Coordinates of C-alpha atoms and ligand atoms in Angstrom, one line a residue:
M1 CA -14.3 6.3 -12.0
T2 CA -13.1 2.9 -11.1
Q3 CA -15.1 -0.2 -11.7
H4 CA -14.8 -0.8 -7.7
H5 CA -14.8 -4.8 -8.8
F6 CA -12.8 -8.3 -7.5
P7 CA -12.7 -10.6 -10.3
E8 CA -13.3 -14.5 -9.1
S9 CA -9.6 -15.7 -8.8
F10 CA -9.2 -12.3 -6.1
V11 CA -9.0 -14.0 -2.7
W12 CA -11.7 -12.7 0.7
G13 CA -10.4 -14.0 3.6
S14 CA -9.9 -12.9 7.2
A15 CA -7.5 -12.7 9.7
T16 CA -5.9 -13.7 13.4
A17 CA -3.2 -14.9 15.6
A18 CA -2.4 -17.6 18.1
Y19 CA -1.9 -15.2 21.5
Q20 CA -4.6 -13.1 20.2
I21 CA -7.4 -15.4 20.0
E22 CA -6.5 -19.3 21.4
G23 CA -5.9 -18.9 25.0
A24 CA -5.8 -22.3 27.0
A25 CA -2.5 -21.0 27.8
N26 CA -1.6 -24.0 30.1
E27 CA -3.1 -26.6 28.4
D28 CA -1.8 -29.7 26.3
G29 CA 2.2 -28.9 26.8
R30 CA 1.9 -25.5 26.1
G31 CA 5.3 -23.7 27.0
P32 CA 5.5 -19.9 27.8
S33 CA 6.1 -17.4 25.5
I34 CA 7.1 -13.9 26.2
W35 CA 3.9 -12.6 25.3
D36 CA 2.8 -14.6 28.1
T37 CA 5.3 -13.0 31.0
Y38 CA 4.9 -10.2 29.6
S39 CA 1.4 -9.7 30.0
H40 CA 1.5 -11.3 33.5
T41 CA 4.1 -8.1 34.1
P42 CA 2.1 -5.6 35.7
G43 CA 1.7 -2.1 34.2
R44 CA 2.4 -3.8 30.7
T45 CA -1.0 -4.4 29.5
L46 CA -3.6 -2.4 29.5
N47 CA -6.3 -3.3 32.5
G48 CA -3.4 -6.2 32.9
D49 CA -4.8 -8.1 30.7
T50 CA -3.4 -11.3 28.8
G51 CA -4.0 -14.0 26.3
D52 CA -5.0 -16.8 29.9
V53 CA -8.4 -17.2 28.0
A54 CA -8.4 -14.4 25.3
A55 CA -11.4 -15.8 23.0
D56 CA -11.2 -19.9 24.3
H57 CA -10.8 -20.7 20.5
Y58 CA -8.6 -23.2 22.1
H59 CA -11.4 -25.3 22.7
R60 CA -14.3 -22.6 20.4
W61 CA -12.4 -23.5 16.8
A62 CA -14.5 -25.8 15.0
D63 CA -17.3 -23.0 15.9
D64 CA -15.1 -21.0 14.5
L65 CA -14.6 -22.3 11.3
G66 CA -18.2 -22.4 10.5
H67 CA -18.5 -18.3 10.6
I68 CA -15.7 -18.5 8.3
A69 CA -17.8 -20.5 6.4
D70 CA -20.9 -18.4 6.6
L71 CA -18.9 -15.8 6.2
G72 CA -17.9 -17.2 3.0
L73 CA -14.7 -16.7 2.6
D74 CA -12.3 -18.1 0.2
A75 CA -9.2 -18.5 2.7
Y76 CA -8.7 -18.0 6.5
R77 CA -4.9 -16.8 8.3
F78 CA -3.9 -18.3 11.6
S79 CA -0.3 -18.2 13.3
I80 CA 0.9 -21.2 15.0
A81 CA 1.8 -20.8 18.8
W82 CA 5.4 -21.6 18.3
P83 CA 5.3 -22.5 22.6
R84 CA 2.6 -24.5 22.2
V85 CA 4.6 -26.9 19.1
Q86 CA 7.6 -26.5 20.4
P87 CA 7.8 -25.7 24.2
G88 CA 11.4 -24.7 24.8
G89 CA 12.4 -23.0 21.0
S90 CA 14.7 -26.0 20.5
G91 CA 14.2 -30.1 20.7
R92 CA 11.1 -31.8 21.7
F93 CA 8.4 -31.6 19.8
N94 CA 4.5 -30.9 21.6
Q95 CA 2.3 -33.4 19.7
A96 CA -0.7 -32.2 21.3
G97 CA 0.3 -28.4 20.1
I98 CA 0.6 -29.9 16.7
D99 CA -2.9 -31.9 16.5
F100 CA -4.5 -28.9 17.2
Y101 CA -3.3 -27.3 13.7
S102 CA -2.8 -30.6 12.7
R103 CA -7.5 -30.6 12.5
L104 CA -7.7 -27.1 12.6
V105 CA -6.0 -27.6 8.2
D106 CA -8.6 -30.3 7.7
G107 CA -11.5 -28.6 8.6
L108 CA -10.5 -25.8 6.9
L109 CA -9.6 -27.4 4.3
E110 CA -13.0 -29.6 4.6
R111 CA -14.7 -27.1 4.1
G112 CA -12.9 -25.5 1.1
V113 CA -11.3 -22.8 2.7
R114 CA -7.7 -22.2 1.7
P115 CA -5.2 -22.5 5.2
V116 CA -2.8 -19.8 5.7
A117 CA -0.4 -20.2 8.2
T118 CA 2.0 -17.6 10.0
M119 CA 4.7 -19.8 12.1
Y120 CA 5.9 -16.7 13.7
H121 CA 3.5 -14.0 14.7
W122 CA 4.7 -12.9 17.9
D123 CA 5.4 -15.5 21.3
L124 CA 8.5 -16.1 20.9
P125 CA 8.9 -19.3 23.3
Q126 CA 10.6 -18.1 26.7
E127 CA 13.2 -19.7 27.1
L128 CA 14.7 -18.1 23.8
E129 CA 14.2 -15.3 25.0
D130 CA 16.6 -16.0 28.5
A131 CA 18.3 -17.3 25.9
G132 CA 19.6 -13.8 24.3
G133 CA 16.0 -13.5 22.1
W134 CA 16.1 -11.7 18.3
A135 CA 19.1 -10.0 19.4
A136 CA 20.8 -13.9 19.6
R137 CA 21.5 -14.8 16.3
E138 CA 20.9 -19.0 17.8
T139 CA 17.1 -17.8 17.3
A140 CA 17.3 -17.9 13.8
L141 CA 18.5 -21.4 13.9
R142 CA 15.8 -22.1 15.9
F143 CA 13.3 -20.8 13.7
Q144 CA 14.8 -22.9 11.3
E145 CA 14.4 -26.2 13.0
Y146 CA 10.8 -25.3 14.6
A147 CA 9.0 -24.6 10.7
A148 CA 11.3 -27.5 9.7
G149 CA 8.7 -29.8 12.7
I150 CA 5.3 -27.9 11.4
V151 CA 5.7 -27.8 7.9
G152 CA 7.6 -31.4 7.9
A153 CA 3.6 -32.0 10.0
L154 CA 1.0 -29.7 7.9
G155 CA 3.8 -29.9 4.5
D156 CA 1.0 -29.2 1.3
R157 CA -1.9 -28.8 3.7
V158 CA -1.2 -25.6 4.3
H159 CA -1.4 -23.7 1.3
T160 CA 0.4 -20.7 2.0
W161 CA 3.4 -20.4 4.7
T162 CA 3.8 -16.7 6.4
T163 CA 7.5 -16.9 7.8
L164 CA 6.9 -14.5 10.0
N165 CA 4.4 -11.0 11.0
E166 CA 5.7 -8.2 10.3
P167 CA 9.2 -8.8 12.0
W168 CA 9.2 -4.4 12.3
C169 CA 7.2 -4.9 15.3
S170 CA 8.9 -7.5 16.8
A171 CA 12.5 -6.1 17.0
Y172 CA 11.5 -2.3 17.6
L173 CA 8.3 -2.3 19.5
G174 CA 10.0 -5.7 21.3
Y175 CA 13.7 -4.5 21.6
A176 CA 14.1 -0.5 21.3
S177 CA 10.9 0.9 22.7
G178 CA 9.7 -2.1 24.4
V179 CA 5.7 -1.6 23.8
H180 CA 5.4 -5.4 22.7
A181 CA 7.4 -8.2 24.5
P182 CA 9.7 -8.5 25.1
G183 CA 10.0 -5.0 26.6
R184 CA 13.5 -4.3 26.7
T185 CA 15.4 -0.9 25.5
E186 CA 18.6 -1.7 23.8
P187 CA 18.6 0.6 20.2
A188 CA 21.4 -2.0 19.0
A189 CA 19.8 -5.6 19.9
A190 CA 16.7 -3.5 18.0
L191 CA 18.6 -3.9 15.2
A192 CA 20.5 -7.2 15.7
A193 CA 16.7 -8.4 16.5
V194 CA 15.8 -6.9 12.5
H195 CA 18.6 -9.2 11.2
H196 CA 18.3 -12.7 12.6
L197 CA 14.5 -12.2 11.9
N198 CA 15.4 -11.4 8.3
L199 CA 17.7 -14.4 9.0
A200 CA 15.5 -17.0 10.1
H201 CA 12.5 -15.2 7.6
G202 CA 14.9 -16.6 4.6
L203 CA 16.1 -20.5 7.0
A204 CA 12.7 -21.6 7.3
G205 CA 11.7 -20.4 3.8
R206 CA 14.6 -22.8 2.0
V207 CA 12.9 -25.2 4.3
I208 CA 9.6 -24.4 3.2
R209 CA 10.6 -25.2 -0.6
E210 CA 12.1 -28.4 0.3
L211 CA 9.5 -29.6 2.7
A212 CA 5.9 -28.6 0.8
P213 CA 7.7 -27.2 -2.3
A214 CA 3.1 -27.6 -3.6
A215 CA 2.6 -24.6 -0.7
E216 CA 2.9 -20.9 -1.4
L217 CA 5.6 -19.1 0.5
S218 CA 4.8 -15.7 1.4
V219 CA 5.7 -13.1 4.3
T220 CA 3.3 -10.0 5.4
L221 CA 4.9 -6.8 6.2
N222 CA 4.0 -3.9 8.1
L223 CA 4.9 -0.7 5.8
H224 CA 4.9 2.1 6.2
V225 CA 3.8 5.0 4.1
I226 CA 6.0 8.0 5.3
R227 CA 5.3 11.9 3.8
G228 CA 7.3 14.4 4.5
A229 CA 5.9 17.2 6.4
S230 CA 7.5 19.2 3.6
E231 CA 9.8 19.8 0.4
S232 CA 12.1 20.9 2.5
E233 CA 15.7 18.3 2.1
A234 CA 15.8 18.2 5.3
D235 CA 12.0 16.3 5.9
Q236 CA 13.3 15.1 3.3
D237 CA 15.5 13.3 4.8
A238 CA 13.3 12.3 7.5
V239 CA 11.5 10.4 5.1
R240 CA 14.4 8.4 3.9
R241 CA 15.5 7.6 7.2
I242 CA 13.0 6.8 8.2
D243 CA 12.0 4.8 5.6
A244 CA 14.7 2.7 5.4
L245 CA 14.2 1.7 9.2
A246 CA 10.6 1.0 8.7
N247 CA 10.5 -0.6 5.5
R248 CA 13.7 -1.1 3.5
A249 CA 15.6 -3.3 6.8
F250 CA 13.5 -6.2 5.4
L251 CA 12.4 -5.1 1.6
G252 CA 16.9 -5.0 0.8
P253 CA 17.2 -7.9 2.3
M254 CA 14.5 -9.8 1.5
L255 CA 13.5 -8.9 -2.1
D256 CA 17.1 -7.7 -3.3
G257 CA 19.3 -9.8 -1.0
A258 CA 21.4 -7.0 0.2
Y259 CA 20.6 -4.0 3.5
P260 CA 20.2 -0.6 1.9
A261 CA 24.0 1.5 1.9
D262 CA 21.6 4.4 3.7
L263 CA 20.7 2.3 6.6
L264 CA 23.8 0.6 8.1
A265 CA 24.9 4.4 7.4
D266 CA 22.9 6.0 9.3
T267 CA 22.6 3.6 12.5
A268 CA 26.5 3.2 12.2
A269 CA 27.1 5.1 15.7
V270 CA 24.3 2.2 17.8
T271 CA 25.9 -1.1 15.9
D272 CA 28.7 -2.2 13.0
W273 CA 26.6 -4.9 11.8
S274 CA 29.4 -6.9 12.1
F275 CA 25.9 -9.3 13.3
V276 CA 25.3 -10.1 9.4
R277 CA 27.7 -12.7 8.5
D278 CA 29.0 -13.3 5.1
G279 CA 25.8 -14.5 2.8
D280 CA 23.1 -14.1 5.2
E281 CA 21.8 -11.8 2.9
K282 CA 21.7 -14.4 -0.2
Q283 CA 19.4 -16.6 2.4
I284 CA 17.9 -13.8 3.3
A285 CA 16.6 -13.0 -0.2
V286 CA 14.3 -16.5 -0.8
P287 CA 12.2 -15.6 -3.6
L288 CA 8.6 -15.1 -2.3
D289 CA 5.3 -16.4 -3.9
V290 CA 3.6 -13.9 -2.1
L291 CA 4.4 -10.7 -0.1
G292 CA 1.8 -10.1 1.9
V293 CA 1.5 -6.2 3.2
N294 CA -0.4 -5.2 6.5
Y295 CA -1.2 -1.7 6.7
Y296 CA -3.4 0.7 8.8
S297 CA -2.4 4.2 9.2
S298 CA 0.1 6.3 7.8
T299 CA 2.9 8.5 8.8
L300 CA 4.5 12.0 8.7
V301 CA 7.2 12.9 9.5
R302 CA 9.5 16.4 10.1
A303 CA 13.5 16.8 10.5
W304 CA 13.6 19.0 14.6
D305 CA 14.6 21.9 14.4
G306 CA 16.3 22.2 17.3
V307 CA 14.3 24.4 18.9
S308 CA 9.6 23.6 18.7
A309 CA 8.5 20.9 21.1
R310 CA 9.5 17.1 20.1
S311 CA 6.3 15.4 18.6
D312 CA 6.2 11.7 19.1
A313 CA 3.1 10.7 17.6
D314 CA 4.3 7.6 15.3
G315 CA 0.8 5.3 16.3
H316 CA 3.5 2.6 17.8
G317 CA 2.4 3.4 21.9
A318 CA 3.6 5.1 24.7
S319 CA 6.9 5.4 25.7
T320 CA 10.4 6.9 27.0
S321 CA 11.8 4.4 24.3
T322 CA 11.3 5.3 21.1
P323 CA 11.5 2.8 18.5
W324 CA 13.1 4.6 15.9
V325 CA 16.8 4.0 16.2
A326 CA 19.2 6.5 15.5
A327 CA 16.3 8.1 14.5
D328 CA 16.9 11.4 17.2
N329 CA 16.3 14.7 15.1
V330 CA 13.2 13.2 13.4
D331 CA 9.7 14.0 14.6
F332 CA 6.3 12.1 14.7
L333 CA 4.0 14.3 13.7
P334 CA -0.3 14.1 14.6
Q335 CA -2.2 13.7 11.6
P336 CA -5.3 15.0 10.7
G337 CA -8.6 12.6 12.0
P338 CA -10.6 11.0 11.2
Y339 CA -9.0 8.6 14.0
T340 CA -10.0 4.7 14.6
A341 CA -10.1 4.1 18.9
M342 CA -6.5 3.1 18.6
G343 CA -5.5 7.3 17.6
W344 CA -4.4 6.3 13.8
N345 CA -5.4 8.5 11.5
I346 CA -7.5 7.0 8.6
D347 CA -6.2 7.4 5.2
P348 CA -6.8 5.0 2.6
P349 CA -5.2 6.8 -0.5
A350 CA -1.8 5.5 1.4
L351 CA -2.1 2.3 1.1
T352 CA -3.2 2.9 -3.1
E353 CA 0.2 4.6 -2.7
L354 CA 1.7 1.9 -0.9
L355 CA 0.4 -1.5 -3.3
L356 CA 2.1 1.2 -6.8
R357 CA 5.6 2.0 -5.5
L358 CA 5.8 -2.1 -4.3
Q359 CA 4.4 -2.6 -7.8
R360 CA 6.9 -0.2 -9.1
E361 CA 9.9 -1.3 -7.4
Y362 CA 9.1 -4.8 -7.4
P363 CA 7.4 -5.4 -10.5
N364 CA 7.4 -9.2 -10.1
Q365 CA 5.9 -9.4 -7.2
P366 CA 2.2 -10.5 -6.1
M367 CA 0.9 -8.8 -3.1
M368 CA -1.8 -9.5 -1.2
I369 CA -3.3 -7.8 2.0
T370 CA -2.5 -9.9 4.8
E371 CA -3.8 -7.0 7.4
N372 CA -6.4 -4.3 7.0
G373 CA -9.1 -2.9 9.5
A374 CA -10.2 -1.0 12.9
A375 CA -11.0 -1.1 16.3
F376 CA -13.9 1.2 17.0
D377 CA -16.0 1.4 20.1
D378 CA -19.1 -0.4 19.1
E379 CA -22.2 -0.9 20.6
V380 CA -24.1 -3.3 21.0
S381 CA -27.8 -2.2 20.7
A382 CA -31.2 -2.5 21.9
D383 CA -31.5 -5.0 18.9
G384 CA -28.6 -7.1 20.3
R385 CA -27.0 -6.3 16.9
I386 CA -23.9 -4.2 16.2
H387 CA -24.2 -2.0 14.1
D388 CA -20.7 -0.3 13.5
D389 CA -20.9 1.6 10.4
R390 CA -17.5 3.0 11.1
R391 CA -16.1 0.2 10.6
I392 CA -17.8 -0.9 7.4
D393 CA -17.0 2.7 6.2
Y394 CA -13.3 2.2 7.0
L395 CA -12.9 -1.5 4.8
R396 CA -15.4 0.0 1.9
R397 CA -12.4 3.1 1.7
H398 CA -9.7 0.1 2.2
I399 CA -10.5 -2.0 0.1
G400 CA -11.5 0.3 -3.0
A401 CA -8.5 1.6 -2.5
V402 CA -6.7 -1.8 -2.7
A403 CA -9.1 -2.1 -6.4
D404 CA -8.1 1.7 -7.6
A405 CA -4.1 0.6 -7.1
R406 CA -5.1 -2.9 -9.3
A407 CA -6.6 -0.9 -11.7
E408 CA -3.4 0.9 -12.1
G409 CA -1.7 -2.1 -12.2
A410 CA -0.9 -3.0 -8.9
D411 CA -1.4 -7.0 -8.5
V412 CA -3.0 -7.9 -6.0
R413 CA -4.5 -11.2 -5.5
G414 CA -6.5 -11.0 -2.5
Y415 CA -7.4 -8.9 0.5
F416 CA -7.7 -10.6 4.8
V417 CA -9.7 -8.3 6.6
W418 CA -8.6 -8.0 10.5
S419 CA -10.2 -9.5 12.6
L420 CA -12.5 -12.2 11.6
L421 CA -12.9 -12.0 16.4
D422 CA -12.1 -9.5 18.6
N423 CA -9.5 -10.2 20.5
F424 CA -6.9 -9.9 23.2
E425 CA -5.0 -6.8 21.0
W426 CA -1.3 -6.6 22.6
G427 CA -0.4 -4.0 25.1
Y428 CA -3.9 -3.0 24.4
G429 CA -5.9 -5.9 25.6
Y430 CA -9.2 -6.4 25.5
D431 CA -10.1 -3.1 25.2
R432 CA -9.7 -2.7 21.6
R433 CA -12.4 -4.5 19.0
F434 CA -10.9 -5.4 15.4
G435 CA -13.4 -8.0 15.2
I436 CA -16.7 -8.2 12.3
I437 CA -17.7 -10.6 14.8
R438 CA -17.9 -9.5 18.7
V439 CA -16.6 -11.4 21.2
D440 CA -18.5 -11.5 24.9
Y441 CA -15.4 -11.7 27.2
D442 CA -18.0 -13.3 30.0
T443 CA -19.6 -15.8 27.9
Q444 CA -17.4 -16.3 24.4
V445 CA -21.0 -15.7 22.3
R446 CA -20.0 -14.4 19.2
T447 CA -22.1 -12.0 17.0
W448 CA -22.1 -11.0 13.6
K449 CA -21.6 -7.4 13.2
D450 CA -22.7 -5.4 10.2
S451 CA -19.6 -5.4 9.2
A452 CA -19.5 -9.7 8.9
H453 CA -23.2 -8.8 7.0
W454 CA -20.5 -6.4 5.2
Y455 CA -18.2 -8.4 3.9
Q456 CA -20.3 -11.4 4.0
R457 CA -21.7 -9.9 0.3
L458 CA -18.6 -8.8 -0.7
A459 CA -16.8 -12.2 -0.6
A460 CA -20.0 -14.0 -2.3
T461 CA -20.1 -10.8 -5.2
G462 CA -16.7 -9.4 -5.5
Q463 CA -18.6 -6.3 -5.7
L464 CA -17.9 -3.0 -3.7
P465 CA -21.3 -1.9 -2.4
D466 CA -21.6 1.3 -1.7
A467 CA -21.9 3.5 1.4
Ligands
FCB1 C1 -1.1 -5.5 13.4 C2 -0.6 -6.9 14.2 C3 -1.8 -7.1 14.5 C4 -3.0 -6.9 15.2 C5 -2.9 -5.5 14.7 C6 -4.4 -4.6 14.8 O1 -0.2 -4.8 14.2 O2 0.3 -7.7 13.5 O3 -2.0 -8.3 15.4 O4 -2.6 -6.4 16.7 O5 -1.8 -4.6 14.3

């Protein structure tokens, strides 16, 4: 039986992202991003929700820092909105935007909380999308310039810099299935986006190393745990193919310095990958202090037999275009429950499996869980409290899964719950609540859910409480 105890040095945090919480979309010189455009396009988000106001964090940041401090967290992972600090995505920086993040970082430091800043959590300045977006190499160069500006301003006051959040989503959901901004459905562009995001990571990573040598460097990936429906050769080949698109397209260049050969072969009918130039892969493989891992649920695939009804239950939203480029013969099967309000299956052992795989393949690479959490249909009870037992159970089991992986040797150094606050859940708008703190969107009042109290105890003791 594993002892579910974490050492004093283990980092407890919570995570958010700019567009999901800040609001103030048109204030203090912020420019439009692809998510403003997308969410304002009829039919793109549930109920037509946008991030215009969100959790109004731009105005309430000091109170929100108070909650982080009261929770007793060691670290806070937030993202910087590129269009707030460099509205057009190139050239001029916006001092008011930089000042906002500067105050936020200082506010965290004053409260003894480690700032963990993500440079890109999906809000590309619209002007850059108009010039080709992530399908264009130029965007990676613009990202390098943006990185230099923001690291120059915040430097090593930021404890950990994270270049990108989930480039998988940016590339495939943004450019192949179109369920995320910019909503394009062009498979070849999606693979070009994969590469230019990887390149952006490498270029920015080098900027961070140079301008903030004392800071830690990381990237956050949503790695998939993919299981085959059977041990058959065909099903296992489906696993291999999806693993290449989902995981090794990023781990390969970032940690091994090369794209996997099978990925290039699998996708040869879509692109010849000529957008990868000599030296790019070397640039991308900047050594990381910590690999950020986001995990929510697992994936079950099989090779399509050519006869049965197709199944696309990959958990990545409904679209007539697939995010899985050049994988037309792979079916994504529904998984056994229970499920969260996202319809995602709950599978804590898969997290242990993922961490042990990474430990095996990259034995010298420390890791952090940079997102894990669950949406449920929370209710405010008559006593005014939110008894979110299912969220507590989800967190307890997943943090237990992290402890299990650590017990078997995985070098996992921290855990960030998604999310501090209820927020704009992308295509699902305000309908899906992930916060450990409830946001009443009419009044912007914050109320701790039971899970927040539970997490506070965990952060204080390092001891995983029983059910
Ligand atoms: C991740 C995103 C995060 C949030 C969670 C639920 O894919 O990084 O912004 O939406 O999912």
